[in-house]
Coordinates of C-alpha atoms and ligand atoms in Angstrom, one line a residue:
M1 CA -72.2 149.0 -71.0
H2 CA -72.3 150.9 -74.4
R3 CA -70.4 149.2 -77.7
R4 CA -70.6 151.6 -80.1
S5 CA -70.6 149.5 -83.6
S6 CA -68.3 149.9 -86.6
P7 CA -69.2 152.1 -89.8
L8 CA -68.9 149.6 -92.2
L9 CA -70.4 146.6 -89.8
S10 CA -73.6 149.3 -90.2
L11 CA -73.0 149.8 -93.7
A12 CA -73.4 145.8 -93.7
L13 CA -76.3 145.9 -92.0
A14 CA -78.0 149.0 -94.0
T15 CA -77.7 147.3 -97.4
A16 CA -78.9 143.8 -96.2
L17 CA -82.2 144.8 -94.9
A18 CA -82.5 147.6 -98.7
W19 CA -83.1 144.3 -100.2
L20 CA -86.0 143.4 -97.1
P21 CA -89.3 142.6 -98.4
A22 CA -91.4 146.1 -96.9
G23 CA -92.5 144.9 -93.5
A24 CA -90.1 142.5 -93.2
H25 CA -87.4 145.2 -91.1
A26 CA -89.1 145.3 -87.4
Q27 CA -89.8 141.5 -87.5
T28 CA -85.9 140.4 -89.1
V29 CA -84.3 143.5 -86.7
A30 CA -86.1 143.1 -83.7
G31 CA -85.4 138.5 -84.3
K32 CA -88.9 138.5 -82.7
I33 CA -92.4 137.5 -83.0
K34 CA -95.2 140.4 -82.1
V35 CA -97.8 139.2 -80.9
G36 CA -101.4 141.9 -80.4
F37 CA -103.8 141.5 -77.9
M38 CA -107.3 143.4 -79.4
L39 CA -109.4 142.3 -75.7
P40 CA -111.7 144.0 -73.8
Y41 CA -109.7 145.6 -70.6
T42 CA -113.2 147.9 -69.6
G43 CA -116.7 146.8 -69.3
T44 CA -118.7 143.8 -69.1
Y45 CA -116.7 141.9 -70.8
A46 CA -113.5 143.0 -69.4
A47 CA -112.3 140.0 -67.5
L48 CA -113.0 137.5 -70.2
G49 CA -110.3 139.7 -71.8
T50 CA -108.2 139.7 -68.9
A51 CA -108.2 135.6 -68.8
I52 CA -107.5 135.2 -72.5
E53 CA -104.4 136.8 -71.9
N54 CA -103.5 135.4 -69.3
G55 CA -103.8 132.1 -71.3
F56 CA -102.1 133.0 -74.0
R57 CA -99.4 134.5 -71.1
L58 CA -99.3 131.6 -70.0
Y59 CA -98.7 128.8 -72.4
V60 CA -95.7 131.2 -73.8
Q61 CA -94.0 131.1 -70.1
E62 CA -94.1 127.3 -69.8
Q63 CA -91.9 126.8 -73.3
G64 CA -89.1 130.4 -72.2
G65 CA -90.7 132.9 -73.3
K66 CA -90.5 131.7 -77.1
L67 CA -92.1 130.7 -79.8
G68 CA -89.7 129.1 -82.7
G69 CA -87.2 129.7 -80.9
K70 CA -88.1 133.2 -80.9
D71 CA -88.8 135.7 -77.9
V72 CA -92.1 136.6 -78.0
E73 CA -93.6 140.9 -78.1
Y74 CA -96.6 142.0 -76.9
F75 CA -98.5 145.2 -77.1
K76 CA -101.8 145.7 -76.6
V77 CA -105.3 147.5 -77.9
D78 CA -108.6 147.9 -74.9
D79 CA -111.3 147.6 -77.9
E80 CA -114.3 147.8 -75.3
S81 CA -116.4 146.2 -77.3
D82 CA -117.8 148.4 -79.5
P83 CA -117.8 147.8 -82.9
A84 CA -117.5 150.5 -84.3
K85 CA -114.1 150.9 -83.2
A86 CA -112.8 147.5 -84.0
P87 CA -111.6 148.7 -88.3
E88 CA -110.0 152.4 -86.3
N89 CA -108.1 149.6 -83.7
A90 CA -107.1 146.5 -85.2
S91 CA -105.5 149.1 -88.2
K92 CA -102.7 150.4 -84.9
L93 CA -102.1 146.9 -84.2
V94 CA -101.8 145.9 -88.6
K95 CA -100.4 148.7 -89.5
R96 CA -98.9 150.9 -86.8
D97 CA -96.9 148.2 -84.7
Q98 CA -96.7 145.3 -87.7
V99 CA -97.4 142.1 -85.4
D100 CA -97.0 139.0 -86.7
V101 CA -100.6 138.2 -85.6
V102 CA -103.6 139.4 -83.9
V103 CA -104.9 137.6 -81.2
G104 CA -108.4 138.8 -80.7
T105 CA -111.4 139.5 -79.4
V106 CA -115.0 138.4 -77.3
H107 CA -117.3 140.4 -79.1
S108 CA -118.6 138.9 -82.2
G109 CA -119.5 142.4 -83.8
V110 CA -116.2 144.2 -82.7
Q111 CA -114.3 140.5 -84.6
M112 CA -116.1 141.7 -88.2
G113 CA -113.6 144.3 -87.9
I114 CA -111.1 142.6 -87.0
V115 CA -111.4 139.8 -89.4
K116 CA -111.8 142.5 -93.0
V117 CA -108.7 144.2 -91.7
A118 CA -107.7 140.3 -91.2
K119 CA -108.5 139.5 -94.1
E120 CA -107.0 143.3 -96.5
N121 CA -103.3 143.1 -94.9
N122 CA -103.1 139.6 -95.3
T123 CA -102.0 139.3 -91.0
L124 CA -103.0 136.1 -89.1
L125 CA -105.7 136.1 -86.6
I126 CA -106.4 133.9 -83.6
I127 CA -110.2 134.3 -82.7
P128 CA -109.5 134.0 -79.2
N129 CA -113.4 133.7 -77.1
A130 CA -116.0 135.4 -80.9
G131 CA -117.6 133.4 -81.5
V132 CA -119.0 135.0 -84.0
D133 CA -120.0 132.3 -87.2
E134 CA -119.0 134.3 -90.1
A135 CA -115.7 134.1 -89.5
T136 CA -115.5 130.8 -89.9
G137 CA -118.1 130.8 -92.0
P138 CA -118.3 133.3 -95.4
L139 CA -115.9 135.1 -94.5
C140 CA -113.5 132.4 -93.5
G141 CA -110.2 132.3 -94.8
P142 CA -106.0 131.5 -95.0
N143 CA -105.4 133.6 -92.6
I144 CA -108.7 133.1 -90.0
F145 CA -108.2 130.8 -86.3
R146 CA -110.5 130.8 -84.4
S147 CA -108.9 128.3 -80.5
S148 CA -112.4 129.5 -79.4
F149 CA -116.2 127.9 -80.7
S150 CA -118.7 129.3 -83.2
N151 CA -122.1 130.9 -82.1
W152 CA -123.6 127.6 -83.3
Q153 CA -121.7 125.1 -81.4
P154 CA -122.8 125.3 -77.7
G155 CA -126.3 125.8 -78.6
N156 CA -127.4 123.4 -80.6
A157 CA -125.7 121.4 -78.2
M158 CA -127.6 122.1 -75.7
G159 CA -130.8 122.3 -78.3
Q160 CA -130.3 118.8 -78.7
V161 CA -129.8 118.1 -74.4
V162 CA -132.7 119.9 -73.8
A163 CA -134.7 118.3 -76.8
S164 CA -133.4 114.5 -74.6
R165 CA -135.8 115.4 -72.0
D166 CA -139.9 116.4 -72.0
I167 CA -139.5 119.3 -72.7
K168 CA -142.0 121.1 -75.8
R169 CA -141.6 124.7 -75.9
V170 CA -139.0 126.9 -75.0
V171 CA -138.6 130.6 -74.6
T172 CA -135.0 131.9 -75.5
L173 CA -133.8 135.0 -73.9
T174 CA -129.7 137.1 -75.3
W175 CA -128.4 139.5 -76.3
K176 CA -129.5 141.5 -79.2
Y177 CA -127.0 140.4 -81.0
A178 CA -124.4 137.9 -82.7
A179 CA -123.4 136.5 -80.4
G180 CA -126.7 135.7 -79.1
E181 CA -128.7 135.9 -81.6
Q182 CA -126.5 132.9 -83.7
S183 CA -127.0 130.9 -79.9
V184 CA -130.5 131.2 -80.5
K185 CA -130.1 129.7 -84.2
G186 CA -128.1 126.5 -82.7
F187 CA -130.4 125.9 -80.1
K188 CA -133.2 125.9 -82.6
E189 CA -131.8 123.7 -85.1
A190 CA -130.5 121.4 -83.3
F191 CA -134.1 121.8 -80.8
E192 CA -137.6 122.0 -83.1
A193 CA -135.9 119.6 -85.2
K194 CA -136.6 116.2 -82.3
G195 CA -139.8 117.9 -82.1
G196 CA -139.4 121.3 -79.6
K197 CA -141.1 124.5 -80.3
V198 CA -139.3 127.4 -80.0
V199 CA -142.4 130.1 -78.4
K200 CA -140.9 133.2 -78.4
E201 CA -138.0 134.4 -79.2
L202 CA -136.8 137.7 -76.3
S203 CA -133.8 139.9 -77.4
L204 CA -132.3 143.7 -75.4
P205 CA -129.4 145.6 -76.4
F206 CA -126.2 145.0 -76.5
P207 CA -124.5 145.6 -73.1
N208 CA -128.3 146.2 -70.8
V209 CA -128.9 144.5 -68.3
E210 CA -132.3 145.8 -67.7
F211 CA -133.9 142.2 -67.2
Q212 CA -137.5 143.3 -65.8
A213 CA -139.3 143.3 -68.4
Q214 CA -139.0 139.8 -70.1
I215 CA -138.5 138.7 -67.1
T216 CA -142.0 139.7 -66.7
E217 CA -143.8 138.1 -70.6
I218 CA -141.6 134.8 -69.9
A219 CA -143.7 134.6 -66.2
S220 CA -147.1 135.6 -68.2
L221 CA -146.0 132.9 -70.8
K222 CA -145.3 129.6 -69.1
P223 CA -143.2 127.5 -70.9
D224 CA -141.6 124.5 -70.1
A225 CA -138.0 125.1 -70.4
V226 CA -136.0 128.8 -71.5
F227 CA -132.6 129.0 -73.3
V228 CA -129.9 132.0 -72.3
F229 CA -127.4 133.8 -74.2
F230 CA -125.9 135.9 -71.5
A231 CA -121.8 136.4 -70.6
G232 CA -119.4 138.2 -68.4
G233 CA -120.4 141.1 -66.1
G234 CA -124.5 141.1 -67.9
A235 CA -124.7 136.7 -66.3
V236 CA -124.1 137.3 -62.5
K237 CA -127.0 140.0 -62.9
F238 CA -129.4 138.1 -64.9
V239 CA -128.7 134.7 -62.6
K240 CA -129.3 136.8 -59.3
D241 CA -133.0 138.6 -61.5
W242 CA -133.1 135.1 -61.8
A243 CA -133.9 134.1 -59.6
A244 CA -134.9 137.3 -57.1
A245 CA -138.0 136.6 -59.5
G246 CA -138.8 133.7 -57.8
L247 CA -138.9 131.1 -60.8
K248 CA -135.4 128.9 -60.8
D249 CA -136.7 126.6 -59.3
K250 CA -140.2 127.2 -61.2
I251 CA -139.2 126.6 -64.4
P252 CA -136.7 125.4 -65.7
L253 CA -133.1 128.2 -67.0
F254 CA -130.7 126.1 -69.8
A255 CA -128.0 127.9 -71.5
S256 CA -124.9 128.2 -73.7
G257 CA -122.2 127.4 -70.4
F258 CA -120.9 131.3 -71.0
L259 CA -123.5 132.7 -68.5
T260 CA -121.9 130.5 -65.5
D261 CA -118.0 130.4 -66.7
G262 CA -115.9 132.7 -64.5
T263 CA -118.6 134.6 -62.7
L264 CA -119.5 131.8 -59.9
E265 CA -118.4 133.6 -56.8
A266 CA -120.5 135.9 -58.0
Q267 CA -123.3 134.4 -58.6
G268 CA -123.3 132.4 -55.6
A269 CA -126.8 130.6 -54.1
A270 CA -128.4 131.8 -57.4
A271 CA -126.8 129.8 -59.4
Q272 CA -126.9 126.4 -58.2
G273 CA -127.9 123.6 -59.8
L274 CA -127.5 125.4 -63.5
E275 CA -127.0 123.3 -66.1
T276 CA -125.8 124.6 -69.2
T277 CA -122.4 122.8 -72.1
L278 CA -119.8 124.4 -73.5
H279 CA -116.5 123.0 -74.7
Y280 CA -115.0 123.8 -70.6
A281 CA -115.6 122.3 -67.6
D282 CA -114.6 121.3 -63.7
G283 CA -113.9 118.1 -62.9
L284 CA -112.6 117.1 -66.1
N285 CA -109.4 114.7 -64.6
N286 CA -107.5 114.7 -67.8
A287 CA -103.6 115.2 -66.9
R288 CA -103.5 118.4 -68.8
D289 CA -105.5 119.8 -67.5
K290 CA -104.5 119.6 -64.1
A291 CA -101.7 120.2 -65.3
F292 CA -103.3 123.7 -66.9
R293 CA -104.9 124.2 -63.8
L294 CA -102.3 123.9 -61.3
A295 CA -99.8 126.3 -63.4
Y296 CA -102.8 129.0 -63.6
A297 CA -103.9 129.4 -60.3
K298 CA -100.3 129.2 -59.3
A299 CA -99.2 132.2 -61.6
Y300 CA -102.3 134.5 -60.9
K301 CA -103.8 132.9 -57.5
L302 CA -107.2 132.6 -60.1
Q303 CA -109.1 128.9 -60.9
P304 CA -109.0 129.5 -65.1
D305 CA -112.3 129.8 -66.5
V306 CA -113.1 128.9 -70.5
Y307 CA -111.0 132.0 -71.9
A308 CA -108.3 131.8 -69.6
V309 CA -108.6 127.9 -71.7
Q310 CA -108.6 129.5 -75.6
G311 CA -106.5 132.3 -75.2
Y312 CA -103.6 128.9 -73.8
D313 CA -104.2 127.4 -77.5
A314 CA -104.1 130.6 -79.5
A315 CA -100.7 130.4 -78.0
Q316 CA -100.7 126.8 -78.6
L317 CA -101.5 127.2 -82.1
L318 CA -99.3 130.0 -82.5
A319 CA -96.3 127.3 -81.9
A320 CA -97.5 124.4 -83.8
G321 CA -97.5 127.7 -87.0
A322 CA -94.2 129.7 -85.8
N323 CA -91.9 126.0 -85.3
A324 CA -92.3 125.2 -88.0
V325 CA -90.8 127.7 -90.0
K326 CA -87.9 128.9 -87.2
G327 CA -90.0 132.0 -86.3
D328 CA -90.3 133.4 -89.0
M329 CA -93.7 134.8 -89.4
T330 CA -93.1 135.9 -93.0
R331 CA -93.3 132.4 -94.4
K332 CA -96.8 132.9 -94.3
A333 CA -98.4 130.0 -96.3
E334 CA -96.4 127.5 -94.2
V335 CA -97.2 129.0 -91.0
Y336 CA -101.0 128.4 -92.2
K337 CA -100.6 125.5 -93.2
A338 CA -98.9 124.0 -89.8
M339 CA -101.9 125.4 -87.9
E340 CA -104.3 123.7 -90.1
G341 CA -102.9 119.9 -89.2
A342 CA -102.2 121.6 -85.6
R343 CA -103.7 119.5 -82.9
V344 CA -104.0 121.0 -80.1
D345 CA -103.7 119.5 -76.5
S346 CA -105.8 121.6 -75.4
P347 CA -106.8 121.2 -70.7
R348 CA -110.4 120.8 -72.4
G349 CA -109.2 117.6 -74.8
A350 CA -107.7 117.6 -77.3
F351 CA -108.5 118.7 -81.2
T352 CA -108.4 119.2 -84.7
L353 CA -109.5 121.9 -87.5
S354 CA -111.8 122.1 -89.2
K355 CA -111.3 122.3 -92.6
A356 CA -113.0 125.9 -92.5
H357 CA -110.5 126.5 -89.1
N358 CA -113.1 125.7 -86.3
P359 CA -112.5 123.5 -83.5
V360 CA -114.2 120.6 -83.5
Q361 CA -114.3 119.5 -80.0
D362 CA -116.2 117.7 -77.5
F363 CA -119.3 119.2 -76.0
Y364 CA -120.2 118.8 -72.6
L365 CA -122.9 118.9 -70.3
R366 CA -122.0 121.0 -66.8
K367 CA -123.7 121.9 -64.4
V368 CA -123.0 124.1 -61.1
D369 CA -121.8 122.8 -57.3
G370 CA -120.6 125.3 -55.2
R371 CA -117.9 127.5 -57.2
E372 CA -118.0 124.9 -60.0
N373 CA -119.6 124.2 -63.3
K374 CA -119.0 119.8 -62.6
V375 CA -119.2 117.2 -66.1
S376 CA -121.5 115.6 -65.8
S377 CA -121.7 114.2 -69.5
V378 CA -120.4 114.2 -72.3
A379 CA -123.7 116.2 -74.6
V380 CA -121.8 115.5 -78.3
R381 CA -118.7 114.2 -78.8
A382 CA -116.5 116.0 -82.0
L383 CA -119.8 118.6 -82.8
A384 CA -117.7 120.4 -86.6
D385 CA -119.9 123.7 -87.0
P386 CA -120.6 123.1 -90.1
A387 CA -119.3 126.5 -92.0
R388 CA -122.1 127.1 -94.3
G389 CA -120.5 129.4 -97.2
C390 CA -117.3 129.0 -96.4
R391 CA -115.4 128.2 -99.9
L392 CA -111.3 127.3 -98.9
Ligands
BEZ1 C1 -119.5 136.7 -78.5 O1 -119.6 138.2 -78.4 O2 -118.9 135.7 -79.3 C2 -118.9 136.0 -77.3 C3 -119.2 137.1 -75.8 C4 -119.1 136.2 -74.9 C5 -118.8 135.0 -74.9 C6 -119.3 134.0 -75.6 C7 -119.3 135.1 -77.2

C-alpha cells in the first residue's frame, strides 16, 4: 500500500537535509550502515573471498541483521586479485556507493590500492585477509584496521618452529609479490636469528602454477627443508605437484597455514602430515569456536576456514565501532577509538589490536590429518607484528 506524504512534511525534511554535511544524506535518510565488500570472486583466490563474505554476513545475521541498531546494506565489487584495477574498484565503493566501510581484500597487491583510496577519503577500512606489511607499517592510519594478520607474522612463527628442529639449510619458494616475499622475510628473520641459513630464495610470478622448474631445482639443491607461501587454487596444485615429484617423503615441507587452509578436500592424500603455522586451526576446542563452526556449517553447508573466521571478526570489529556511536558512522573519531580498544571474542581465541591496528594473537602449529589442520601446539603466544615505520 502506498501512502502519499504531505507537501509540508516533505518541505520540512528537505530543509533538515540541507543542513547535513555533504555525503551524510544517503546514510541518514536510509538509516543504514553501508558495507562495501571488495573481494576476489573470480580467479585463484575466489573461494577465499566468498568465505570472508560468508563469515561477515553470519556475524551480522547473529545480531538480527543490525549493527549499532542500524540495518546493514551490502555493496560488492569483484577485485579479481588484480592490483592494476584496485584504485578504480575501491573508488566505486567509496565515491559512487558512498559506503561507510570498505571490507577488503585478500591479495596484498590489491590492498595497496585500497589503502590509498581509504586514506585519501578518510573511509573506514577493515582488511579481512591481505597481510601486506605496509598497511599496518609505514602506511598505517587511524582509519585502517585489520582482522587477519601481517605477512610477517605466520612466516616468523614458522621460522621459530623450524629453527627449534635439527634443520640448518632451507630453500624458500613463493609467488613473487608482497605476500610471498614478506612471509619469506618473516621466516628468514626468525630462522637465521637462531643459526639457520636460507640458502636460496626461489619464486615465480603470481598466479602461475607451473612449478616444475622450481621443484626440479629444489631436488638438485637437496636442502634440509623447504618453506613456501601459496594459497587458494595455487596451493592445491603445488601440494599435488610436490607429492607427484616424489619429494613429499624426502624433503620436509613447511609453510604458513594458507597452504592447507580451505584446500584439504582438493589436496587429498598429497597434503597428509604437512605442518604449517597459522592463527587458526581445527580442534581448538573452545566454546566460541564450537558455536561458530556449528552456525557456519548450518548456514552454508560448509566447514569454515581461516578466511571465514577473519570475515566474522571483521564484522565483530565493525560492531565494536558501530555500537559505540549507536550506528552513527559519521562520528568517525569515536568509531575508530572504540575499534582500537576492542577485545575481539574470536573463534581463533580472543585478540586485541596493536597500536598499528593489527591483531596481537597466538600462532598455532598445525598438522594435516584427514580433512583437518589439527592443532599440535601454540607455536608462538601473543605474537605482535613489529609495525616498522608506523607513526600513530
Ligand atoms: C595476500 O596476498 O596477502 C594473501 C593471499 C592469500 C592468503 C594469504 C595472504
